[in-house]
mmCIF file of C-alpha atoms in Angstrom:
data_model
loop_
_atom_site.group_PDB
_atom_site.id
_atom_site.type_symbol
_atom_site.label_atom_id
_atom_site.label_comp_id
_atom_site.label_asym_id
_atom_site.label_seq_id
_atom_site.Cartn_x
_atom_site.Cartn_y
_atom_site.Cartn_z
ATOM 1 C CA MET A 217 -14.031 10.764 -39.134
ATOM 2 C CA LYS A 218 -11.517 8.725 -41.069
ATOM 3 C CA ASP A 219 -10.722 11.290 -43.798
ATOM 4 C CA ARG A 220 -9.483 13.571 -41.001
ATOM 5 C CA LEU A 221 -7.048 10.921 -39.910
ATOM 6 C CA PRO A 222 -4.148 10.915 -42.622
ATOM 7 C CA PRO A 223 -2.699 14.380 -41.487
ATOM 8 C CA LEU A 224 -2.798 13.302 -37.693
ATOM 9 C CA ILE A 225 -0.929 9.930 -38.947
ATOM 10 C CA SER A 226 1.558 12.219 -41.041
ATOM 11 C CA SER A 227 2.496 14.388 -38.129
ATOM 12 C CA ILE A 228 3.194 11.308 -35.905
ATOM 13 C CA LEU A 229 5.285 9.813 -38.539
ATOM 14 C CA GLU A 230 7.140 13.142 -38.658
ATOM 15 C CA SER A 231 7.737 13.141 -34.994
ATOM 16 C CA TYR A 232 9.585 9.952 -35.505
ATOM 17 C CA ASN A 233 12.053 11.601 -37.576
ATOM 18 C CA GLN A 234 12.492 14.949 -35.373
ATOM 19 C CA ILE A 235 11.890 13.268 -31.834
ATOM 20 C CA GLY A 236 14.902 10.972 -30.985
ATOM 21 C CA GLY A 237 15.629 9.033 -28.165
ATOM 22 C CA ILE A 238 12.192 7.219 -27.583
ATOM 23 C CA ASN A 239 12.162 5.257 -31.178
ATOM 24 C CA ASN A 240 13.720 1.807 -32.056
ATOM 25 C CA ILE A 241 13.204 2.006 -35.578
ATOM 26 C CA ASP A 242 15.839 -0.283 -37.631
ATOM 27 C CA GLY A 243 17.408 -0.858 -34.548
ATOM 28 C CA THR A 244 17.656 -4.209 -32.285
ATOM 29 C CA ASN A 245 14.535 -6.198 -31.549
ATOM 30 C CA LEU A 246 14.265 -5.723 -27.934
ATOM 31 C CA PRO A 247 12.712 -8.140 -25.712
ATOM 32 C CA SER A 248 8.902 -8.495 -25.603
ATOM 33 C CA LYS A 249 7.603 -7.458 -22.466
ATOM 34 C CA ARG A 250 4.359 -9.487 -23.019
ATOM 35 C CA ALA A 251 6.963 -12.400 -23.560
ATOM 36 C CA ILE A 252 8.696 -11.741 -20.200
ATOM 37 C CA THR A 253 5.791 -11.308 -18.206
ATOM 38 C CA GLN A 254 4.176 -14.864 -19.546
ATOM 39 C CA ILE A 255 7.780 -16.143 -18.625
ATOM 40 C CA CYS A 256 7.486 -14.722 -15.188
ATOM 41 C CA GLU A 257 3.901 -16.118 -14.657
ATOM 42 C CA ASP A 258 5.185 -19.545 -15.596
ATOM 43 C CA LEU A 259 8.228 -19.368 -13.173
ATOM 44 C CA LEU A 260 6.148 -18.576 -10.344
ATOM 45 C CA GLN A 261 4.029 -21.753 -11.371
ATOM 46 C CA ILE A 262 7.262 -23.908 -11.256
ATOM 47 C CA LEU A 263 8.298 -21.938 -7.694
ATOM 48 C CA PHE A 264 4.847 -22.379 -6.249
ATOM 49 C CA PRO A 265 3.265 -25.372 -7.814
ATOM 50 C CA GLY A 266 -0.359 -25.322 -7.585
ATOM 51 C CA PHE A 267 -0.929 -21.947 -6.210
ATOM 52 C CA HIS A 268 -0.790 -20.087 -9.674
ATOM 53 C CA ASP A 269 -2.877 -22.549 -11.705
ATOM 54 C CA GLU A 270 -6.545 -22.596 -12.664
ATOM 55 C CA GLU A 271 -6.905 -26.070 -12.376
ATOM 56 C CA PRO A 272 -5.822 -28.570 -9.672
ATOM 57 C CA ILE A 273 -2.665 -30.410 -10.333
ATOM 58 C CA ALA A 274 -2.652 -34.409 -9.435
ATOM 59 C CA THR A 275 0.462 -35.633 -7.835
ATOM 60 C CA GLY A 276 1.045 -38.258 -10.723
ATOM 61 C CA MET A 277 1.056 -35.467 -13.280
ATOM 62 C CA VAL A 278 3.542 -33.214 -11.677
ATOM 63 C CA PRO A 279 6.717 -34.314 -13.317
ATOM 64 C CA GLN A 280 5.291 -34.306 -16.707
ATOM 65 C CA ILE A 281 3.616 -31.021 -16.192
ATOM 66 C CA THR A 282 6.927 -29.363 -14.733
ATOM 67 C CA SER A 283 9.124 -30.749 -17.325
ATOM 68 C CA GLY A 284 6.882 -29.308 -20.150
ATOM 69 C CA ARG A 285 7.017 -25.879 -18.416
ATOM 70 C CA ILE A 286 10.644 -25.784 -17.816
ATOM 71 C CA LEU A 287 11.210 -26.790 -21.299
ATOM 72 C CA SER A 288 8.936 -24.158 -22.558
ATOM 73 C CA ILE A 289 10.458 -21.563 -20.272
ATOM 74 C CA ALA A 290 14.010 -22.235 -21.411
ATOM 75 C CA ASP A 291 13.146 -22.027 -25.014
ATOM 76 C CA ARG A 292 11.183 -18.580 -24.745
ATOM 77 C CA LEU A 293 13.577 -17.238 -22.230
ATOM 78 C CA ARG A 294 16.441 -17.868 -24.749
ATOM 79 C CA VAL A 295 14.842 -16.052 -27.344
ATOM 80 C CA GLU A 296 14.311 -13.171 -25.029
ATOM 81 C CA THR A 297 17.906 -13.601 -23.861
ATOM 82 C CA CYS A 298 19.342 -13.484 -27.357
ATOM 83 C CA LYS A 299 17.321 -10.342 -28.032
ATOM 84 C CA SER A 300 18.897 -8.628 -24.811
ATOM 85 C CA LEU A 301 22.357 -9.638 -25.495
ATOM 86 C CA ARG A 302 22.329 -8.193 -29.088
ATOM 87 C CA LEU A 303 22.150 -4.674 -27.630
ATOM 88 C CA ASN A 304 25.567 -4.861 -26.935
ATOM 89 C CA GLU A 305 26.718 -7.559 -29.456
ATOM 90 C CA PRO A 306 24.914 -7.681 -32.810
ATOM 91 C CA GLU A 307 25.439 -11.346 -33.146
ATOM 92 C CA CYS A 308 24.147 -13.083 -30.349
ATOM 93 C CA PRO A 309 26.595 -15.438 -28.652
ATOM 94 C CA SER A 310 23.812 -18.395 -28.417
ATOM 95 C CA ARG A 311 26.463 -20.438 -26.240
ATOM 96 C CA ARG A 312 26.259 -17.468 -23.743
ATOM 97 C CA ALA A 313 22.214 -17.236 -23.909
ATOM 98 C CA ASP A 314 22.175 -21.019 -23.227
ATOM 99 C CA GLN A 315 24.186 -20.707 -20.369
ATOM 100 C CA MET A 316 22.492 -18.049 -18.871
ATOM 101 C CA VAL A 317 19.044 -19.806 -19.153
ATOM 102 C CA LEU A 318 20.767 -23.005 -17.708
ATOM 103 C CA HIS A 319 21.959 -20.808 -14.819
ATOM 104 C CA LEU A 320 18.500 -19.492 -14.050
ATOM 105 C CA ILE A 321 16.931 -23.111 -14.220
ATOM 106 C CA GLY A 322 19.549 -24.744 -11.940
ATOM 107 C CA GLU A 323 19.007 -21.987 -9.427
ATOM 108 C CA LEU A 324 15.058 -22.797 -9.164
ATOM 109 C CA GLN A 325 15.504 -25.594 -6.319
ATOM 110 C CA PRO A 326 17.818 -23.293 -4.126
ATOM 111 C CA LEU A 327 15.609 -20.553 -4.930
ATOM 112 C CA ARG A 328 12.391 -22.288 -3.528
ATOM 113 C CA GLU A 329 14.300 -23.155 -0.369
ATOM 114 C CA LEU A 330 15.070 -19.291 0.074
ATOM 115 C CA LEU A 331 11.434 -18.538 -0.643
ATOM 116 C CA ARG A 332 10.095 -20.768 1.920
ATOM 117 C CA THR A 333 12.203 -18.894 4.437
ATOM 118 C CA ASP A 334 10.260 -15.464 3.416
ATOM 119 C CA VAL A 335 7.163 -17.260 3.577
ATOM 120 C CA GLU A 336 7.927 -18.301 6.998
ATOM 121 C CA ALA A 337 8.823 -14.832 7.983
ATOM 122 C CA ALA A 338 5.592 -13.489 6.673
ATOM 123 C CA TYR A 339 3.996 -16.095 8.905
ATOM 124 C CA GLU A 340 5.730 -15.398 12.064
ATOM 125 C CA GLY A 341 5.353 -11.620 11.395
ATOM 126 C CA ASP A 342 1.948 -11.126 10.810
ATOM 127 C CA PRO A 343 -0.460 -11.909 13.483
ATOM 128 C CA ALA A 344 -3.439 -11.814 10.981
ATOM 129 C CA SER A 345 -2.077 -14.520 8.709
ATOM 130 C CA THR A 346 -3.681 -18.007 9.229
ATOM 131 C CA CYS A 347 -1.611 -20.365 7.157
ATOM 132 C CA TYR A 348 1.271 -20.510 4.502
ATOM 133 C CA ASN A 349 -1.348 -21.224 1.802
ATOM 134 C CA GLU A 350 -3.051 -17.913 2.564
ATOM 135 C CA ILE A 351 0.602 -15.938 2.505
ATOM 136 C CA ILE A 352 1.548 -17.822 -0.889
ATOM 137 C CA VAL A 353 -1.686 -17.087 -2.625
ATOM 138 C CA SER A 354 -2.572 -13.665 -1.229
ATOM 139 C CA TYR A 355 0.310 -11.570 0.114
ATOM 140 C CA PRO A 356 1.647 -9.388 -2.630
ATOM 141 C CA CYS A 357 5.455 -9.568 -1.036
ATOM 142 C CA VAL A 358 5.701 -13.019 -1.871
ATOM 143 C CA GLU A 359 4.942 -12.473 -5.539
ATOM 144 C CA ALA A 360 7.463 -9.236 -5.365
ATOM 145 C CA ILE A 361 10.235 -11.092 -3.542
ATOM 146 C CA ALA A 362 10.063 -13.972 -5.752
ATOM 147 C CA ILE A 363 10.070 -12.157 -8.972
ATOM 148 C CA GLN A 364 13.061 -9.972 -7.636
ATOM 149 C CA ARG A 365 15.310 -12.964 -6.608
ATOM 150 C CA LEU A 366 14.651 -14.526 -9.817
ATOM 151 C CA ALA A 367 15.653 -11.283 -11.743
ATOM 152 C CA HIS A 368 18.757 -10.703 -9.279
ATOM 153 C CA ILE A 369 19.939 -14.374 -10.823
ATOM 154 C CA LEU A 370 19.912 -12.604 -14.141
ATOM 155 C CA TYR A 371 21.187 -9.450 -13.061
ATOM 156 C CA ARG A 372 24.331 -11.118 -11.614
ATOM 157 C CA GLU A 373 25.026 -12.448 -15.249
ATOM 158 C CA ARG A 374 24.821 -8.915 -16.524
ATOM 159 C CA LEU A 375 21.863 -9.638 -18.722
ATOM 160 C CA PRO A 376 20.469 -6.252 -20.198
ATOM 161 C CA LEU A 377 16.694 -5.261 -19.712
ATOM 162 C CA ILE A 378 14.997 -8.626 -18.757
ATOM 163 C CA PRO A 379 15.626 -8.426 -14.912
ATOM 164 C CA ARG A 380 14.228 -4.932 -14.690
ATOM 165 C CA ILE A 381 11.180 -5.783 -17.105
ATOM 166 C CA MET A 382 10.538 -8.576 -14.657
ATOM 167 C CA THR A 383 10.653 -6.381 -11.211
ATOM 168 C CA GLU A 384 8.926 -3.595 -12.889
ATOM 169 C CA TRP A 385 6.243 -6.169 -13.761
ATOM 170 C CA ALA A 386 5.890 -7.107 -10.256
ATOM 171 C CA HIS A 387 5.977 -3.668 -9.186
ATOM 172 C CA GLY A 388 3.053 -2.698 -11.419
ATOM 173 C CA ARG A 389 1.073 -5.722 -9.760
ATOM 174 C CA THR A 390 1.956 -5.564 -6.115
ATOM 175 C CA GLY A 391 3.150 -1.646 -5.610
ATOM 176 C CA ILE A 392 6.447 -3.098 -4.318
ATOM 177 C CA ASP A 393 9.565 -1.788 -6.248
ATOM 178 C CA ILE A 394 12.812 -3.565 -5.663
ATOM 179 C CA HIS A 395 15.784 -3.193 -8.178
ATOM 180 C CA PRO A 396 16.890 -6.773 -9.413
ATOM 181 C CA GLY A 397 20.485 -5.462 -8.200
ATOM 182 C CA ALA A 398 19.421 -5.372 -4.568
ATOM 183 C CA GLN A 399 20.916 -8.421 -2.479
ATOM 184 C CA ILE A 400 18.484 -9.798 0.076
ATOM 185 C CA GLY A 401 19.111 -12.143 2.598
ATOM 186 C CA SER A 402 16.626 -15.191 4.033
ATOM 187 C CA HIS A 403 13.604 -14.593 6.100
ATOM 188 C CA PHE A 404 12.728 -11.256 4.167
ATOM 189 C CA PHE A 405 9.333 -10.136 4.631
ATOM 190 C CA ILE A 406 7.479 -6.918 3.452
ATOM 191 C CA ASP A 407 4.333 -6.137 5.620
ATOM 192 C CA HIS A 408 1.365 -4.613 3.421
ATOM 193 C CA GLY A 409 3.860 -3.754 0.956
ATOM 194 C CA THR A 410 2.545 -0.615 -1.055
ATOM 195 C CA GLY A 411 5.043 2.100 -1.517
ATOM 196 C CA VAL A 412 8.097 0.082 -0.588
ATOM 197 C CA VAL A 413 11.246 1.264 -2.896
ATOM 198 C CA ILE A 414 14.435 -0.739 -2.578
ATOM 199 C CA GLY A 415 17.277 0.472 -4.634
ATOM 200 C CA GLU A 416 20.102 -1.096 -6.872
ATOM 201 C CA THR A 417 22.963 -1.355 -4.500
ATOM 202 C CA CYS A 418 21.030 -2.153 -1.289
ATOM 203 C CA ARG A 419 22.375 -5.052 0.858
ATOM 204 C CA ILE A 420 19.565 -6.139 3.295
ATOM 205 C CA GLY A 421 20.755 -9.063 6.015
ATOM 206 C CA SER A 422 18.688 -11.986 6.921
ATOM 207 C CA HIS A 423 15.255 -11.823 9.223
ATOM 208 C CA VAL A 424 14.404 -8.329 8.007
ATOM 209 C CA LYS A 425 11.010 -6.903 8.183
ATOM 210 C CA LEU A 426 9.963 -3.757 6.200
ATOM 211 C CA TYR A 427 6.485 -1.978 6.551
ATOM 212 C CA HIS A 428 4.556 -0.147 3.779
ATOM 213 C CA GLY A 429 6.182 3.140 2.354
ATOM 214 C CA VAL A 430 9.858 2.237 3.460
ATOM 215 C CA THR A 431 12.343 4.081 1.054
ATOM 216 C CA LEU A 432 15.868 2.508 0.988
ATOM 217 C CA GLY A 433 17.431 5.154 -1.676
ATOM 218 C CA ALA A 434 20.048 7.451 -2.718
ATOM 219 C CA ARG A 435 20.999 10.648 -1.874
ATOM 220 C CA SER A 436 21.366 13.338 -4.400
ATOM 221 C CA PHE A 437 23.367 12.233 -7.344
ATOM 222 C CA GLN A 438 26.988 13.195 -8.048
ATOM 223 C CA LYS A 439 27.374 14.736 -11.557
ATOM 224 C CA ASP A 440 30.505 15.095 -13.541
ATOM 225 C CA GLU A 441 32.113 18.076 -15.402
ATOM 226 C CA GLU A 442 29.188 18.307 -17.879
ATOM 227 C CA GLY A 443 26.570 18.282 -15.410
ATOM 228 C CA LYS A 444 25.438 14.664 -16.187
ATOM 229 C CA ILE A 445 24.593 12.128 -13.495
ATOM 230 C CA LYS A 446 27.429 9.781 -12.728
ATOM 231 C CA LYS A 447 26.293 6.338 -13.088
ATOM 232 C CA GLY A 448 27.141 3.212 -10.865
ATOM 233 C CA GLY A 449 28.624 3.306 -7.546
ATOM 234 C CA LYS A 450 27.171 2.440 -4.199
ATOM 235 C CA ARG A 451 24.451 4.882 -3.700
ATOM 236 C CA HIS A 452 21.769 2.968 -1.266
ATOM 237 C CA PRO A 453 21.978 1.732 2.442
ATOM 238 C CA ASP A 454 22.867 -1.446 3.788
ATOM 239 C CA VAL A 455 20.620 -2.884 6.455
ATOM 240 C CA GLY A 456 21.890 -5.645 8.966
ATOM 241 C CA ASP A 457 20.363 -8.715 10.281
ATOM 242 C CA TRP A 458 16.888 -8.752 12.319
ATOM 243 C CA VAL A 459 16.028 -5.231 11.437
ATOM 244 C CA THR A 460 12.734 -3.843 11.507
ATOM 245 C CA ILE A 461 11.668 -0.544 9.396
ATOM 246 C CA TYR A 462 8.235 0.910 10.348
ATOM 247 C CA PRO A 463 6.091 2.710 7.703
ATOM 248 C CA ASN A 464 7.054 5.521 5.800
ATOM 249 C CA ALA A 465 10.961 5.491 7.008
ATOM 250 C CA THR A 466 13.268 7.070 4.463
ATOM 251 C CA ILE A 467 16.919 5.642 4.561
ATOM 252 C CA LEU A 468 19.263 7.205 2.010
ATOM 253 C CA GLY A 469 22.856 6.888 1.226
ATOM 254 C CA GLY A 470 25.499 4.454 -0.209
ATOM 255 C CA GLU A 471 27.429 5.050 3.261
ATOM 256 C CA THR A 472 24.495 4.477 5.454
ATOM 257 C CA VAL A 473 24.339 1.173 7.332
ATOM 258 C CA ILE A 474 21.817 0.170 9.726
ATOM 259 C CA GLY A 475 23.311 -1.906 12.364
ATOM 260 C CA SER A 476 21.724 -5.631 13.015
ATOM 261 C CA ARG A 477 18.717 -5.741 15.506
ATOM 262 C CA SER A 478 18.059 -2.216 15.247
ATOM 263 C CA THR A 479 14.557 -0.845 14.858
ATOM 264 C CA ILE A 480 13.741 2.373 12.948
ATOM 265 C CA GLY A 481 10.644 3.975 13.972
ATOM 266 C CA ALA A 482 7.645 5.321 11.433
ATOM 267 C CA ASN A 483 8.262 8.404 9.343
ATOM 268 C CA VAL A 484 12.183 8.568 10.413
ATOM 269 C CA PHE A 485 14.413 10.221 7.954
ATOM 270 C CA LEU A 486 17.967 8.943 7.863
ATOM 271 C CA MET A 487 20.982 9.681 6.197
ATOM 272 C CA GLU A 488 23.595 8.483 8.591
ATOM 273 C CA SER A 489 24.503 5.132 10.171
ATOM 274 C CA VAL A 490 23.247 3.623 13.292
ATOM 275 C CA PRO A 491 25.055 0.995 15.343
ATOM 276 C CA PRO A 492 23.432 -2.267 16.199
ATOM 277 C CA ASP A 493 20.888 -2.521 18.674
ATOM 278 C CA SER A 494 19.723 1.031 17.998
ATOM 279 C CA LEU A 495 16.103 2.371 18.559
ATOM 280 C CA VAL A 496 15.314 5.326 16.118
ATOM 281 C CA ARG A 497 12.413 7.248 16.428
ATOM 282 C CA ASN A 498 11.153 10.831 16.075
ATOM 283 C CA GLU A 499 10.526 12.777 19.242
ATOM 284 C CA ARG A 500 6.593 12.626 19.953
ATOM 285 C CA VAL A 501 4.809 15.664 18.436
ATOM 286 C CA PHE A 502 2.158 17.081 20.720
ATOM 287 C CA THR A 503 -1.368 15.862 19.634
ATOM 288 C CA SER A 504 -4.493 17.606 21.307
ATOM 289 C CA ILE A 505 -7.493 15.617 21.803
ATOM 290 C CA VAL A 506 -10.420 17.558 22.588
ATOM 291 C CA SER A 507 -14.301 17.087 22.757
ATOM 292 C CA LYS A 508 -16.166 18.033 19.402
ATOM 293 C CA LYS A 509 -19.134 18.981 21.919
ATOM 294 C CA ASN A 510 -17.576 21.022 24.496
ATOM 295 C CA ARG A 511 -14.481 22.692 22.994
ATOM 296 C CA PRO A 512 -12.761 25.436 24.926
ATOM 297 C CA SER A 513 -13.824 28.895 23.406
ATOM 298 C CA ASP A 514 -10.153 29.800 22.990
ATOM 299 C CA LEU A 515 -9.437 27.077 20.512
ATOM 300 C CA PRO A 516 -9.426 28.138 16.845
ATOM 301 C CA GLU A 517 -11.638 26.168 14.512
ATOM 302 C CA PRO A 518 -10.220 22.988 13.267
ATOM 303 C CA LEU A 519 -9.145 23.150 9.397
ATOM 304 C CA LEU A 520 -10.660 19.825 8.526
ATOM 305 C CA ASN A 521 -11.803 20.796 5.093
ATOM 306 C CA TYR A 522 -9.123 20.256 2.647
ATOM 307 C CA GLU A 523 -8.659 18.896 -1.054
ATOM 308 C CA ILE A 524 -5.929 16.786 -2.225
#
């Protein structure tokens, strides 16, 4: 078999010369996804001590362990931050990298207070939850929201790549896709979570509850004279305080505002604003329920055999 590999290798090498746009040869050393992943896991240990550790942590060891972890995170994040900054500035401004890392570390304490409100919202919003411990250790929304809130801090500092790597790591683990640019208030709860998409320019108030499959997305994109998509601008909806959005609702557009205390029903498709205290729902679709044993003869055979 080995004697058949050289021509295959040659064809791959030749593609490096012919196919552009997906190579980074002789370019800037990009941030390591593996390193960012490990930093995310370590940050979760700082935010939720004892919940992401394989061994119990004794109270007396907490200061030493926490100090060691933060020092390690700071060193490794500084290296990856410099790699990111070099994308736009060949010579990494070390002082700016230091400032970004210190800013993130400085935000961890207030971030813990904010995450506690998210855990409270999950406990109050899910009758199946039994305690805070269960929520922190097992609910995917806690991890996804925690990582997004961390990434948002770096996003505000205009750090390239790393914030998106962080949230896509969480997306892969939880099925919840929240762009690091999204602004999210306190007491945020995503029940079940799978398939939730929240776009970059979303602004979400406090005490908001989303169910699985909710999309807060953009409408069709505007294009320039060359037919290329225009970047930037407000593209995603705003959601007020105390809003509940039920499964598989789709809300699109940068001008769309969901007023506070509103409820959006399941499977609703919205591209327009709704005032506060609104209930938005689809009109009931007629559903027929008949006996399988005593079906009227005039009913057609049900189409129950299908493939996906």
